[in-house]
mmCIF file of C-alpha atoms in Angstrom:
data_model
loop_
_atom_site.group_PDB
_atom_site.id
_atom_site.type_symbol
_atom_site.label_atom_id
_atom_site.label_comp_id
_atom_site.label_asym_id
_atom_site.label_seq_id
_atom_site.Cartn_x
_atom_site.Cartn_y
_atom_site.Cartn_z
ATOM 1 C CA GLU H 211 -6.362 2.327 18.761
ATOM 2 C CA VAL H 212 -6.003 3.495 15.256
ATOM 3 C CA GLN H 213 -8.389 1.508 13.049
ATOM 4 C CA LEU H 214 -9.507 1.427 9.435
ATOM 5 C CA VAL H 215 -12.431 -0.915 8.490
ATOM 6 C CA GLU H 216 -13.434 -1.408 4.840
ATOM 7 C CA SER H 217 -16.767 -2.575 3.715
ATOM 8 C CA GLY H 218 -18.929 -2.754 0.561
ATOM 9 C CA GLY H 219 -17.126 -5.390 -1.419
ATOM 10 C CA GLY H 220 -18.799 -8.160 -3.204
ATOM 11 C CA LEU H 221 -19.488 -10.007 -6.396
ATOM 12 C CA VAL H 222 -20.498 -7.765 -9.490
ATOM 13 C CA GLN H 223 -20.831 -8.343 -13.121
ATOM 14 C CA PRO H 224 -18.583 -6.705 -15.552
ATOM 15 C CA GLY H 225 -19.774 -3.151 -16.383
ATOM 16 C CA GLY H 226 -21.390 -2.931 -12.963
ATOM 17 C CA SER H 227 -20.852 -0.580 -10.051
ATOM 18 C CA LEU H 228 -19.873 -0.875 -6.421
ATOM 19 C CA ARG H 229 -19.264 1.618 -3.660
ATOM 20 C CA LEU H 230 -16.551 0.891 -0.985
ATOM 21 C CA SER H 231 -16.501 2.615 2.365
ATOM 22 C CA CYS H 232 -13.823 2.851 4.979
ATOM 23 C CA ALA H 233 -14.705 3.729 8.677
ATOM 24 C CA ALA H 234 -11.741 5.342 10.505
ATOM 25 C CA SER H 235 -11.399 5.625 14.172
ATOM 26 C CA GLY H 236 -8.729 6.336 16.884
ATOM 27 C CA PHE H 237 -7.281 9.381 15.141
ATOM 28 C CA THR H 238 -8.314 12.710 13.774
ATOM 29 C CA PHE H 239 -9.521 11.709 10.423
ATOM 30 C CA SER H 240 -9.923 15.199 9.171
ATOM 31 C CA SER H 241 -6.192 15.798 9.594
ATOM 32 C CA TYR H 242 -5.010 13.070 7.375
ATOM 33 C CA SER H 243 -5.023 12.393 3.548
ATOM 34 C CA MET H 244 -6.073 9.000 2.615
ATOM 35 C CA ASN H 245 -5.554 6.327 -0.096
ATOM 36 C CA TRP H 246 -7.004 3.250 -1.707
ATOM 37 C CA VAL H 247 -4.661 0.352 -2.575
ATOM 38 C CA ARG H 248 -5.594 -2.827 -4.103
ATOM 39 C CA GLN H 249 -4.057 -6.279 -4.456
ATOM 40 C CA ALA H 250 -5.271 -8.806 -7.204
ATOM 41 C CA PRO H 251 -5.261 -12.488 -6.137
ATOM 42 C CA GLY H 252 -1.674 -13.731 -5.895
ATOM 43 C CA LYS H 253 -0.269 -10.313 -7.178
ATOM 44 C CA GLY H 254 1.529 -7.348 -5.669
ATOM 45 C CA LEU H 255 0.239 -4.099 -4.333
ATOM 46 C CA GLU H 256 -1.224 -1.463 -6.678
ATOM 47 C CA TRP H 257 -2.039 2.098 -5.520
ATOM 48 C CA VAL H 258 -5.420 3.163 -6.692
ATOM 49 C CA SER H 259 -6.267 6.661 -5.477
ATOM 50 C CA TYR H 260 -5.356 9.539 -3.040
ATOM 51 C CA ILE H 261 -7.424 12.281 -1.421
ATOM 52 C CA SER H 262 -6.095 15.113 0.648
ATOM 53 C CA SER H 263 -7.448 15.932 4.111
ATOM 54 C CA SER H 264 -9.758 18.662 2.664
ATOM 55 C CA SER H 265 -10.601 16.786 -0.593
ATOM 56 C CA SER H 266 -8.956 19.611 -2.559
ATOM 57 C CA VAL H 267 -6.248 17.394 -4.087
ATOM 58 C CA ILE H 268 -7.207 14.030 -5.673
ATOM 59 C CA TYR H 269 -5.170 11.684 -7.758
ATOM 60 C CA TYR H 270 -5.938 8.375 -9.536
ATOM 61 C CA ALA H 271 -3.884 5.470 -11.116
ATOM 62 C CA ASP H 272 -4.248 5.482 -14.855
ATOM 63 C CA SER H 273 -5.884 2.086 -14.686
ATOM 64 C CA VAL H 274 -8.893 3.513 -12.933
ATOM 65 C CA LYS H 275 -9.032 7.143 -14.102
ATOM 66 C CA GLY H 276 -12.444 8.063 -15.372
ATOM 67 C CA ARG H 277 -14.241 4.978 -13.749
ATOM 68 C CA PHE H 278 -13.387 5.362 -10.099
ATOM 69 C CA THR H 279 -14.212 8.367 -7.839
ATOM 70 C CA ILE H 280 -12.758 8.806 -4.384
ATOM 71 C CA SER H 281 -14.461 10.968 -1.697
ATOM 72 C CA ARG H 282 -14.597 11.435 2.032
ATOM 73 C CA ASP H 283 -16.855 12.734 4.750
ATOM 74 C CA ASN H 284 -14.786 14.133 7.469
ATOM 75 C CA ALA H 285 -17.964 14.698 9.711
ATOM 76 C CA LYS H 286 -18.487 10.934 9.618
ATOM 77 C CA ASN H 287 -14.828 9.831 9.646
ATOM 78 C CA SER H 288 -15.399 7.920 6.427
ATOM 79 C CA LEU H 289 -13.603 7.395 3.130
ATOM 80 C CA PHE H 290 -15.334 6.120 -0.108
ATOM 81 C CA LEU H 291 -14.455 4.618 -3.428
ATOM 82 C CA GLN H 292 -17.229 4.709 -6.147
ATOM 83 C CA MET H 293 -16.200 2.145 -8.743
ATOM 84 C CA ASN H 294 -18.094 2.246 -12.133
ATOM 85 C CA SER H 295 -17.669 0.224 -15.348
ATOM 86 C CA LEU H 296 -16.013 -2.511 -13.475
ATOM 87 C CA ARG H 297 -13.721 -4.981 -15.415
ATOM 88 C CA ASP H 298 -12.381 -8.466 -14.618
ATOM 89 C CA GLU H 299 -8.918 -6.823 -13.955
ATOM 90 C CA ASP H 300 -10.475 -4.856 -11.049
ATOM 91 C CA THR H 301 -10.951 -8.078 -9.082
ATOM 92 C CA ALA H 302 -8.800 -7.470 -6.002
ATOM 93 C CA GLU H 303 -8.698 -6.964 -2.300
ATOM 94 C CA TYR H 304 -9.209 -3.290 -1.664
ATOM 95 C CA PHE H 305 -7.360 -1.602 1.288
ATOM 96 C CA CYS H 306 -7.856 1.781 2.550
ATOM 97 C CA ALA H 307 -4.677 3.289 4.014
ATOM 98 C CA ARG H 308 -3.867 6.460 6.033
ATOM 99 C CA GLY H 309 -1.887 9.458 5.167
ATOM 100 C CA HIS H 310 0.628 10.674 2.564
ATOM 101 C CA SER H 311 3.118 8.104 4.096
ATOM 102 C CA ILE H 312 0.569 5.198 4.005
ATOM 103 C CA ASP H 313 1.359 4.260 7.565
ATOM 104 C CA VAL H 314 -1.751 2.408 8.637
ATOM 105 C CA TRP H 315 -3.844 -0.116 6.648
ATOM 106 C CA GLY H 316 -7.236 -1.515 6.937
ATOM 107 C CA LYS H 317 -7.836 -5.306 6.573
ATOM 108 C CA GLY H 318 -9.419 -4.998 3.223
ATOM 109 C CA THR H 319 -12.701 -5.826 1.402
ATOM 110 C CA THR H 320 -12.830 -8.232 -1.511
ATOM 111 C CA VAL H 321 -14.210 -7.160 -4.898
ATOM 112 C CA THR H 322 -14.955 -9.802 -7.487
ATOM 113 C CA VAL H 323 -15.822 -8.796 -11.019
ATOM 114 C CA SER H 324 -17.239 -11.876 -12.900
ATOM 115 C CA SER H 325 -20.103 -12.838 -14.931
ATOM 116 C CA GLN Q 209 5.538 -4.419 -14.788
ATOM 117 C CA SER Q 210 6.048 -2.478 -11.495
ATOM 118 C CA VAL Q 211 7.751 0.917 -11.646
ATOM 119 C CA LEU Q 212 9.995 -0.104 -8.758
ATOM 120 C CA THR Q 213 12.085 -3.167 -9.204
ATOM 121 C CA GLN Q 214 12.637 -5.871 -6.518
ATOM 122 C CA PRO Q 215 13.958 -9.367 -6.730
ATOM 123 C CA PRO Q 216 11.029 -11.794 -6.737
ATOM 124 C CA SER Q 217 12.478 -13.970 -4.080
ATOM 125 C CA ALA Q 218 15.054 -14.078 -1.205
ATOM 126 C CA SER Q 219 16.022 -16.572 1.319
ATOM 127 C CA GLY Q 220 18.188 -17.189 4.365
ATOM 128 C CA THR Q 221 18.641 -19.407 7.386
ATOM 129 C CA PRO Q 222 17.695 -18.388 10.978
ATOM 130 C CA GLY Q 223 20.153 -15.933 12.397
ATOM 131 C CA GLN Q 224 21.513 -14.860 9.091
ATOM 132 C CA ARG Q 225 21.317 -11.400 7.528
ATOM 133 C CA VAL Q 226 19.373 -10.834 4.355
ATOM 134 C CA THR Q 227 18.946 -7.761 2.080
ATOM 135 C CA ILE Q 228 16.360 -6.873 -0.377
ATOM 136 C CA SER Q 229 16.895 -4.326 -2.997
ATOM 137 C CA CYS Q 230 14.527 -1.801 -4.642
ATOM 138 C CA SER Q 231 15.504 0.124 -7.752
ATOM 139 C CA GLY Q 232 13.680 3.176 -9.086
ATOM 140 C CA SER Q 233 14.246 6.345 -10.928
ATOM 141 C CA SER Q 234 14.906 10.087 -10.499
ATOM 142 C CA SER Q 235 11.098 10.770 -10.313
ATOM 143 C CA ASN Q 236 10.365 8.440 -7.334
ATOM 144 C CA ILE Q 237 13.254 7.083 -5.156
ATOM 145 C CA GLY Q 238 15.703 9.723 -6.455
ATOM 146 C CA THR Q 239 13.428 12.502 -5.155
ATOM 147 C CA ASN Q 240 11.244 11.076 -2.428
ATOM 148 C CA THR Q 241 11.589 8.811 0.585
ATOM 149 C CA VAL Q 242 11.092 5.192 0.594
ATOM 150 C CA ASN Q 243 8.734 2.973 2.710
ATOM 151 C CA TRP Q 244 8.962 -0.712 3.214
ATOM 152 C CA TYR Q 245 6.040 -3.003 3.950
ATOM 153 C CA GLN Q 246 5.786 -6.484 5.352
ATOM 154 C CA GLN Q 247 2.805 -8.696 4.353
ATOM 155 C CA LEU Q 248 2.358 -11.920 6.282
ATOM 156 C CA PRO Q 249 0.205 -14.596 4.446
ATOM 157 C CA GLY Q 250 -3.526 -13.647 4.476
ATOM 158 C CA THR Q 251 -2.948 -10.282 6.246
ATOM 159 C CA ALA Q 252 -2.823 -6.572 5.305
ATOM 160 C CA PRO Q 253 0.523 -4.923 4.612
ATOM 161 C CA LYS Q 254 2.181 -3.463 7.711
ATOM 162 C CA LEU Q 255 4.646 -0.429 7.646
ATOM 163 C CA LEU Q 256 8.112 -1.667 8.457
ATOM 164 C CA ILE Q 257 10.351 1.279 7.506
ATOM 165 C CA TYR Q 258 9.401 4.882 6.586
ATOM 166 C CA SER Q 259 11.423 7.848 5.335
ATOM 167 C CA ASN Q 260 14.153 5.564 4.076
ATOM 168 C CA ASN Q 261 15.430 4.332 7.464
ATOM 169 C CA GLN Q 262 12.969 5.133 10.276
ATOM 170 C CA ARG Q 263 11.213 2.418 12.213
ATOM 171 C CA PRO Q 264 7.686 2.673 13.596
ATOM 172 C CA SER Q 265 7.067 2.106 17.253
ATOM 173 C CA GLY Q 266 7.060 -1.693 17.810
ATOM 174 C CA ILE Q 267 9.261 -2.614 14.850
ATOM 175 C CA PRO Q 268 12.483 -4.506 16.100
ATOM 176 C CA ASP Q 269 15.797 -2.971 15.281
ATOM 177 C CA ARG Q 270 16.609 -6.197 13.266
ATOM 178 C CA PHE Q 271 14.942 -4.456 10.399
ATOM 179 C CA SER Q 272 16.857 -1.402 8.808
ATOM 180 C CA GLY Q 273 16.542 0.571 5.581
ATOM 181 C CA SER Q 274 18.882 2.648 3.545
ATOM 182 C CA LYS Q 275 18.739 4.611 0.359
ATOM 183 C CA SER Q 276 21.312 5.875 -2.249
ATOM 184 C CA GLY Q 277 20.632 7.709 -5.335
ATOM 185 C CA THR Q 278 17.662 5.926 -7.112
ATOM 186 C CA SER Q 279 17.990 2.675 -5.077
ATOM 187 C CA ALA Q 280 16.936 1.427 -1.656
ATOM 188 C CA SER Q 281 17.549 -1.550 0.448
ATOM 189 C CA LEU Q 282 15.881 -3.377 3.313
ATOM 190 C CA ALA Q 283 18.179 -5.422 5.630
ATOM 191 C CA ILE Q 284 16.891 -7.929 8.019
ATOM 192 C CA SER Q 285 19.515 -9.345 10.517
ATOM 193 C CA GLY Q 286 19.121 -12.245 13.031
ATOM 194 C CA LEU Q 287 16.592 -13.844 10.611
ATOM 195 C CA GLN Q 288 13.679 -15.543 12.344
ATOM 196 C CA SER Q 289 11.097 -17.927 10.999
ATOM 197 C CA GLU Q 290 8.326 -15.387 11.686
ATOM 198 C CA ASP Q 291 10.043 -13.036 9.197
ATOM 199 C CA GLU Q 292 8.808 -15.298 6.289
ATOM 200 C CA ALA Q 293 6.612 -12.909 4.415
ATOM 201 C CA ASP Q 294 6.323 -10.714 1.332
ATOM 202 C CA TYR Q 295 8.156 -7.363 1.386
ATOM 203 C CA TYR Q 296 7.310 -4.346 -0.726
ATOM 204 C CA CYS Q 297 9.094 -1.081 -1.273
ATOM 205 C CA ALA Q 298 7.083 2.104 -2.170
ATOM 206 C CA ALA Q 299 7.762 5.715 -3.038
ATOM 207 C CA TRP Q 300 5.740 8.710 -4.340
ATOM 208 C CA ASP Q 301 6.460 9.282 -8.075
ATOM 209 C CA ASP Q 302 6.367 13.068 -8.922
ATOM 210 C CA SER Q 303 5.879 12.491 -12.600
ATOM 211 C CA LEU Q 304 3.047 10.084 -12.282
ATOM 212 C CA ASN Q 305 1.478 11.855 -9.224
ATOM 213 C CA ALA Q 306 1.047 8.434 -7.865
ATOM 214 C CA TRP Q 307 2.427 6.054 -5.208
ATOM 215 C CA VAL Q 308 4.416 3.363 -6.906
ATOM 216 C CA PHE Q 309 5.201 -0.027 -5.376
ATOM 217 C CA GLY Q 310 7.804 -2.639 -6.072
ATOM 218 C CA GLY Q 311 6.546 -6.015 -7.274
ATOM 219 C CA GLY Q 312 7.361 -7.596 -3.980
ATOM 220 C CA THR Q 313 9.885 -10.055 -2.617
ATOM 221 C CA LYS Q 314 8.900 -13.301 -1.107
ATOM 222 C CA LEU Q 315 11.296 -14.040 1.824
ATOM 223 C CA THR Q 316 11.727 -17.686 2.748
ATOM 224 C CA VAL Q 317 13.350 -18.625 6.001
ATOM 225 C CA LEU Q 318 15.084 -22.063 5.256
#
């Protein structure tokens, strides 16, 4: 079964950092690009970042550029999102999602930025 | 303000057919294919339609998608109570180098 499981969310103060992880199973992780997508409470979906299968191509939403860093470890079937200089507006459920067509989603991990 | 424009709400009675529109521009829907996602309350989004009109395995044929120019539509026929959910359209935007989503449409089954 194809599965994505996020972890690493939590409560952090404004200006703080957090590192999210996504463990992939049930498919050849190294063959797929990956994405992070977030959803603020009661709001719609917002794409955050994309990384190609070999990490050679990376894109970020303007709202996180310069603060967030996406990376992956194909040997460990894992995707990461390093989030620095966190702001109140980064509070959201963060989903990892597979592929250039975003066809499979994890269940998400909650990030709350508050003092 | 979302790059793709959807109506915030839609409704229908059981058995009815409803459509949800999604309007974009030449850099996203006009150039690339459209996906539709269904998000049931408290759950992660699920891919409903990909490549404008293709259904993943397990998605009933009551769900269909279409695209024309810079707009796309999702149609749900034979509406059922379990279809009550939020629906989102999405497409890659070549100018932004980003996935863009619609603001979502909350479907109510009356």
